[in-house]
Amino acid sequence: MSQFHGKRRAALAAAVVAAAAVVTPVPASAQPGTASDALEEYNQLTREAEELNQNHLKAQEDLKAKRGELDKANADLAEATRLGDQARADEERFRGQVDLLTEASFEGARFNQLSALLVSDSQQDFLDRMSALGVLAADNDEALGRLSAAVDSAEQARAGAQDAQQRTARAAEEAAELADDISARKSAMDKQVADARAQYNALSAPQKAVLADKGDTSAVAVPSGVAGKALDFALAQRGKPYVFGSNGPDSWDCSSLTQAAYRHAGVSIPRTTYTQATVGRAVTRAQVQAGDLIIYYSGQSHVAMAVDGVRAVHASTEGVPVKIADIDSIGPISVIRRVVG
């Protein structure tokens, strides 16, 4: 790995950690002035931890994609090497055939029509010699054609191998950088989560009870079709805890819940809020219907699933179970996406 890219990765890791420090306005150890201040600080810390969690997940997705590119580049390199070996073998084989035919021609095996006529003992002998000359010429032309094609194939294989080698090197380098990025993001997220948990532990028992309230757990009618099936799954998770980075089935984070819900309905959507914010098609707030994904905050770091035009179900944050809430109370809406229909 070059010294430049090593410094680049180190700088990237430092930038991630520095960014995490910037987004935390008040250390977890600071004592809020009032009970409401303590709860607000907890909410702020968890929002920031959730954003770092989504960033970490996104980096993991990027690494997975880059490793896929690396695998493809390695496969292309192996195939290009195999084709190159085959093409070079063909080149040598056909070159040898051309050399033999050329040698035979120089030794007198190839005659013109007059020579064949002069040395022929009979008309049939002349025809036989002429036929042999035709076959020899055709063989030579065919061998020359195959040699030319083999040379071209060898050149193409060499160029393909060089390209594959370059792509492999780039993909390996970028994968290594992403791995470092993930490590830095994980460290920043862990610190933020620890701060949020410390703040949660400092809350009063009544405050914790308010956060732990499961909300409306009554039966909810869902529409038919894919969106209804996804919503039915999400509603069935009410009361389960939120855990940063969890993928279920006993606990969730916001985007793992919506991903699992649509997977249950037979539709694959991405893992992170950032990529979920691009699925399907955009709809307006007035058009919201059951199953729509509602992405919150300018950084698009939280997602909920619409129950109807007023309510949504979501995995909120640690200390708060999966529950139904008013759509507009969750946070500022960034975008609303309809996955199907």
Coordinates of C-alpha atoms in Angstrom, one line a residue:
M1 CA 0.0 0.0 0.0
S2 CA 1.4 3.4 -0.9
Q3 CA 2.5 5.9 1.8
F4 CA 0.0 8.4 0.3
H5 CA -3.0 6.1 0.8
G6 CA -1.8 5.1 4.2
K7 CA -1.8 8.7 5.3
R8 CA -5.2 9.2 3.5
R9 CA -6.8 6.3 5.6
A10 CA -5.3 7.7 8.8
A11 CA -6.7 11.2 8.0
L12 CA -10.1 9.6 7.2
A13 CA -10.2 7.8 10.5
A14 CA -9.3 11.0 12.4
A15 CA -12.0 13.0 10.5
V16 CA -14.7 10.5 11.5
V17 CA -13.7 10.6 15.2
A18 CA -13.5 14.4 15.0
A19 CA -16.9 14.6 13.4
A20 CA -18.4 12.5 16.2
A21 CA -17.0 14.8 18.7
V22 CA -18.4 17.8 17.0
V23 CA -22.0 16.5 16.9
T24 CA -22.1 15.9 20.7
P25 CA -23.0 19.3 22.1
V26 CA -22.9 18.4 25.8
P27 CA -20.8 15.7 27.4
A28 CA -22.8 12.9 29.0
S29 CA -21.2 13.6 32.3
A30 CA -22.6 17.2 32.4
Q31 CA -25.5 17.6 34.8
P32 CA -28.6 19.1 33.1
G33 CA -30.4 21.9 34.9
T34 CA -33.8 20.4 35.0
A35 CA -35.6 17.0 34.5
S36 CA -36.8 18.2 31.1
D37 CA -33.3 19.3 30.2
A38 CA -32.1 15.8 31.0
L39 CA -34.7 14.2 28.8
E40 CA -33.9 16.6 25.9
E41 CA -30.2 15.9 26.2
Y42 CA -30.9 12.2 26.1
N43 CA -33.0 12.6 23.0
Q44 CA -30.3 14.6 21.4
L45 CA -27.6 12.1 22.2
T46 CA -29.7 9.2 20.9
R47 CA -30.5 11.0 17.6
E48 CA -26.8 11.6 17.1
A49 CA -26.0 8.0 18.0
E50 CA -28.6 6.8 15.5
E51 CA -27.0 8.9 12.8
L52 CA -23.6 7.5 13.5
N53 CA -25.2 4.0 13.6
Q54 CA -26.6 4.6 10.1
N55 CA -23.2 5.9 8.9
H56 CA -21.5 2.8 10.2
L57 CA -24.1 0.5 8.5
K58 CA -23.6 2.5 5.2
A59 CA -19.9 2.0 5.4
Q60 CA -20.4 -1.7 5.9
E61 CA -22.6 -1.8 2.8
D62 CA -20.0 0.1 0.9
L63 CA -17.3 -2.4 2.0
K64 CA -19.5 -5.3 1.0
A65 CA -20.0 -3.8 -2.5
K66 CA -16.3 -3.0 -2.8
R67 CA -15.4 -6.6 -1.8
G68 CA -17.8 -7.8 -4.5
E69 CA -15.9 -5.6 -7.0
L70 CA -12.7 -7.1 -5.8
D71 CA -14.0 -10.6 -6.2
K72 CA -15.2 -9.8 -9.7
A73 CA -11.8 -8.2 -10.6
N74 CA -10.0 -11.3 -9.3
A75 CA -12.2 -13.5 -11.4
D76 CA -11.7 -11.4 -14.5
L77 CA -8.0 -11.5 -13.9
A78 CA -8.0 -15.3 -13.6
E79 CA -10.1 -15.6 -16.8
A80 CA -7.9 -13.1 -18.7
T81 CA -4.8 -15.1 -17.6
R82 CA -6.5 -18.3 -18.8
L83 CA -7.4 -16.8 -22.1
G84 CA -4.0 -15.4 -22.5
D85 CA -2.3 -18.7 -21.9
Q86 CA -4.7 -20.4 -24.4
A87 CA -4.2 -17.6 -27.0
R88 CA -0.4 -17.9 -26.7
A89 CA -0.5 -21.7 -27.0
D90 CA -2.7 -21.3 -30.2
E91 CA -0.3 -18.7 -31.5
E92 CA 2.7 -21.0 -31.0
R93 CA 0.8 -24.0 -32.6
F94 CA -0.3 -22.1 -35.6
R95 CA 3.0 -20.4 -36.0
G96 CA 4.6 -23.8 -36.1
Q97 CA 2.2 -25.0 -38.8
V98 CA 2.9 -21.9 -40.9
D99 CA 6.7 -22.5 -40.5
L100 CA 6.3 -26.1 -41.7
L101 CA 4.3 -25.1 -44.7
T102 CA 6.8 -22.3 -45.5
E103 CA 9.7 -24.6 -45.2
A104 CA 8.0 -27.1 -47.5
S105 CA 7.4 -24.4 -50.0
F106 CA 11.1 -23.4 -50.0
E107 CA 12.1 -27.0 -50.4
G108 CA 10.2 -27.3 -53.6
A109 CA 6.9 -28.8 -52.4
R110 CA 5.0 -25.8 -53.7
F111 CA 5.2 -25.6 -57.6
N112 CA 3.5 -23.5 -60.2
Q113 CA 1.4 -25.0 -62.9
L114 CA 4.2 -25.0 -65.4
S115 CA 6.5 -26.9 -63.1
A116 CA 3.8 -29.4 -62.4
L117 CA 3.2 -29.9 -66.1
L118 CA 6.9 -30.4 -66.8
V119 CA 7.5 -33.0 -64.2
S120 CA 4.3 -34.9 -64.6
D121 CA 4.4 -38.4 -66.2
S122 CA 0.8 -38.3 -67.3
Q123 CA -2.3 -36.2 -67.4
Q124 CA -3.5 -37.9 -64.2
D125 CA -0.2 -37.2 -62.5
F126 CA -0.5 -33.6 -63.5
L127 CA -4.0 -33.4 -62.0
D128 CA -2.9 -35.1 -58.8
R129 CA 0.1 -32.6 -58.5
M130 CA -2.2 -29.7 -59.1
S131 CA -4.7 -30.9 -56.5
A132 CA -1.9 -31.4 -54.0
L133 CA -0.7 -27.8 -54.7
G134 CA -4.2 -26.5 -54.1
V135 CA -4.5 -28.3 -50.8
L136 CA -1.1 -27.1 -49.7
A137 CA -2.0 -23.5 -50.6
A138 CA -5.3 -23.7 -48.8
D139 CA -3.7 -25.2 -45.7
N140 CA -1.1 -22.4 -45.7
D141 CA -3.8 -19.7 -46.1
E142 CA -5.9 -21.3 -43.3
A143 CA -2.8 -21.6 -41.0
L144 CA -1.9 -17.9 -41.7
G145 CA -5.5 -16.9 -40.9
R146 CA -5.5 -18.9 -37.6
L147 CA -2.1 -17.5 -36.7
S148 CA -3.3 -13.9 -37.3
A149 CA -6.5 -14.6 -35.2
A150 CA -4.4 -16.2 -32.4
V151 CA -2.0 -13.2 -32.3
D152 CA -5.0 -10.9 -32.0
S153 CA -6.5 -13.0 -29.3
A154 CA -3.2 -13.0 -27.4
E155 CA -3.0 -9.2 -27.6
Q156 CA -6.5 -8.8 -26.4
A157 CA -6.0 -11.2 -23.5
R158 CA -2.8 -9.4 -22.5
A159 CA -4.7 -6.1 -22.5
G160 CA -7.6 -7.6 -20.6
A161 CA -5.2 -9.0 -18.0
Q162 CA -3.5 -5.7 -17.5
D163 CA -6.9 -4.0 -17.0
A164 CA -8.0 -6.7 -14.6
Q165 CA -4.8 -6.3 -12.6
Q166 CA -5.3 -2.5 -12.3
R167 CA -8.9 -3.0 -11.2
T168 CA -7.9 -5.6 -8.7
A169 CA -5.3 -3.3 -7.2
R170 CA -7.7 -0.4 -7.0
A171 CA -10.5 -2.5 -5.5
A172 CA -8.2 -4.0 -2.9
E173 CA -6.9 -0.5 -1.9
E174 CA -10.4 1.0 -1.7
A175 CA -11.6 -2.0 0.4
A176 CA -8.8 -1.5 2.8
E177 CA -9.6 2.2 3.1
L178 CA -13.3 1.3 3.8
A179 CA -12.3 -1.2 6.4
D180 CA -10.4 1.5 8.2
D181 CA -13.4 3.9 7.8
I182 CA -15.7 1.3 9.4
S183 CA -13.4 0.9 12.3
A184 CA -13.3 4.6 12.9
R185 CA -17.1 5.0 12.5
K186 CA -17.6 2.1 14.9
S187 CA -15.5 3.7 17.6
A188 CA -17.3 7.0 17.2
M189 CA -20.7 5.3 17.4
D190 CA -19.7 3.2 20.4
K191 CA -18.7 6.4 22.3
Q192 CA -21.9 8.2 21.3
V193 CA -24.1 5.2 22.4
A194 CA -22.2 5.0 25.7
D195 CA -22.9 8.7 26.3
A196 CA -26.6 8.2 25.5
R197 CA -26.8 5.2 27.8
A198 CA -25.1 7.0 30.6
Q199 CA -27.6 9.9 30.2
Y200 CA -30.5 7.4 30.2
N201 CA -29.2 5.9 33.5
A202 CA -29.3 9.4 34.9
L203 CA -33.0 9.9 34.1
S204 CA -35.6 9.6 36.8
A205 CA -37.8 6.6 37.2
P206 CA -40.9 8.5 35.9
Q207 CA -38.9 9.7 32.8
K208 CA -37.8 6.1 32.1
A209 CA -41.4 4.9 32.5
V210 CA -42.6 7.5 30.0
L211 CA -40.0 6.4 27.5
A212 CA -40.8 2.7 28.0
D213 CA -44.5 3.2 27.4
K214 CA -45.6 0.8 24.5
G215 CA -48.3 3.2 23.3
D216 CA -51.2 1.9 21.3
T217 CA -51.0 -1.9 21.1
S218 CA -54.6 -2.5 19.9
A219 CA -55.4 -4.3 16.7
V220 CA -54.9 -2.2 13.5
A221 CA -56.7 -3.0 10.2
V222 CA -54.2 -3.2 7.4
P223 CA -54.8 -3.0 3.6
S224 CA -54.4 -6.0 1.4
G225 CA -51.3 -6.4 -0.8
V226 CA -47.6 -6.1 -0.2
A227 CA -47.7 -2.8 1.8
G228 CA -50.3 -4.2 4.1
K229 CA -48.3 -7.3 4.7
A230 CA -45.2 -5.3 5.5
L231 CA -47.2 -3.1 7.8
D232 CA -48.7 -6.1 9.6
F233 CA -45.2 -7.4 10.3
A234 CA -44.0 -4.0 11.6
L235 CA -47.1 -3.7 13.9
A236 CA -46.4 -7.2 15.3
Q237 CA -43.1 -5.9 16.6
R238 CA -44.6 -3.4 18.9
G239 CA -43.2 -3.5 22.4
K240 CA -39.8 -5.0 21.3
P241 CA -36.8 -3.0 22.3
Y242 CA -34.6 -0.7 20.1
V243 CA -30.9 -1.6 20.0
F244 CA -28.4 0.3 17.8
G245 CA -27.4 -1.9 14.9
S246 CA -29.8 -4.7 15.8
N247 CA -31.3 -6.8 13.0
G248 CA -34.1 -8.6 14.9
P249 CA -36.0 -10.6 15.6
D250 CA -36.0 -9.8 19.3
S251 CA -34.8 -6.1 19.0
W252 CA -34.5 -3.6 16.1
D253 CA -33.1 -0.4 15.0
C254 CA -35.3 1.9 12.8
S255 CA -34.1 0.7 9.3
S256 CA -33.7 -3.0 10.2
L257 CA -37.4 -3.0 11.2
T258 CA -38.6 -1.5 7.9
Q259 CA -36.3 -3.7 5.9
A260 CA -37.5 -6.9 7.7
A261 CA -41.1 -5.8 7.3
Y262 CA -40.8 -5.6 3.5
R263 CA -38.7 -8.7 3.3
H264 CA -41.5 -10.5 5.1
A265 CA -43.8 -9.2 2.3
G266 CA -41.4 -10.5 -0.4
V267 CA -39.8 -7.2 -1.3
S268 CA -36.1 -6.5 -0.8
I269 CA -35.1 -3.0 0.3
P270 CA -31.7 -1.7 1.4
R271 CA -30.5 -1.7 5.0
T272 CA -29.8 1.9 5.8
T273 CA -32.1 4.9 6.0
Y274 CA -30.0 6.7 3.4
T275 CA -30.7 4.1 0.8
Q276 CA -34.2 3.4 1.9
A277 CA -34.8 7.1 1.1
T278 CA -34.3 6.3 -2.6
V279 CA -36.5 3.2 -3.0
G280 CA -39.8 3.2 -4.9
R281 CA -41.2 6.7 -5.6
A282 CA -41.6 9.9 -3.7
V283 CA -45.1 10.9 -2.4
T284 CA -46.2 14.1 -0.6
R285 CA -47.3 14.4 3.0
A286 CA -50.9 14.7 1.9
Q287 CA -50.6 11.4 -0.1
V288 CA -49.2 9.3 2.7
Q289 CA -50.8 5.9 3.0
A290 CA -50.2 2.6 4.8
G291 CA -46.8 1.1 4.2
D292 CA -45.1 4.2 3.0
L293 CA -41.6 4.8 4.4
I294 CA -41.2 8.2 6.1
I295 CA -37.6 9.4 6.3
Y296 CA -36.8 12.0 9.0
Y297 CA -34.2 14.8 9.6
S298 CA -32.1 16.6 7.1
G299 CA -29.5 13.9 7.4
Q300 CA -32.1 11.2 6.7
S301 CA -31.0 9.2 9.7
H302 CA -34.4 7.8 10.9
V303 CA -37.3 6.0 9.2
A304 CA -40.8 5.0 10.2
M305 CA -43.6 3.2 8.4
A306 CA -47.0 4.8 7.9
V307 CA -49.9 3.1 9.5
D308 CA -52.3 5.5 7.8
G309 CA -52.3 9.2 7.0
V310 CA -51.8 10.3 10.6
R311 CA -49.8 7.6 12.4
A312 CA -46.6 5.6 11.9
V313 CA -44.9 2.7 13.5
H314 CA -41.2 2.9 14.2
A315 CA -38.3 1.7 16.3
S316 CA -37.5 5.0 18.0
T317 CA -34.4 4.7 20.1
E318 CA -32.9 2.8 23.0
G319 CA -35.1 2.9 26.0
V320 CA -38.2 3.2 23.8
P321 CA -39.9 0.2 22.4
V322 CA -41.2 -0.2 18.9
K323 CA -44.5 1.7 18.9
I324 CA -47.0 3.8 17.0
A325 CA -46.6 7.6 17.1
D326 CA -48.1 10.6 15.3
I327 CA -46.3 11.0 12.0
D328 CA -45.4 14.6 12.5
S329 CA -44.3 14.2 16.1
I330 CA -41.4 11.9 15.3
G331 CA -39.3 14.6 13.7
P332 CA -38.9 16.9 10.7
I333 CA -39.8 14.9 7.5
S334 CA -37.1 14.7 4.8
V335 CA -38.8 12.5 2.2
I336 CA -41.6 10.0 1.9
R337 CA -41.2 6.9 -0.3
R338 CA -43.8 4.5 -1.6
V339 CA -42.1 1.1 -2.0
V340 CA -44.8 -0.5 -4.2
G341 CA -47.7 0.9 -6.2

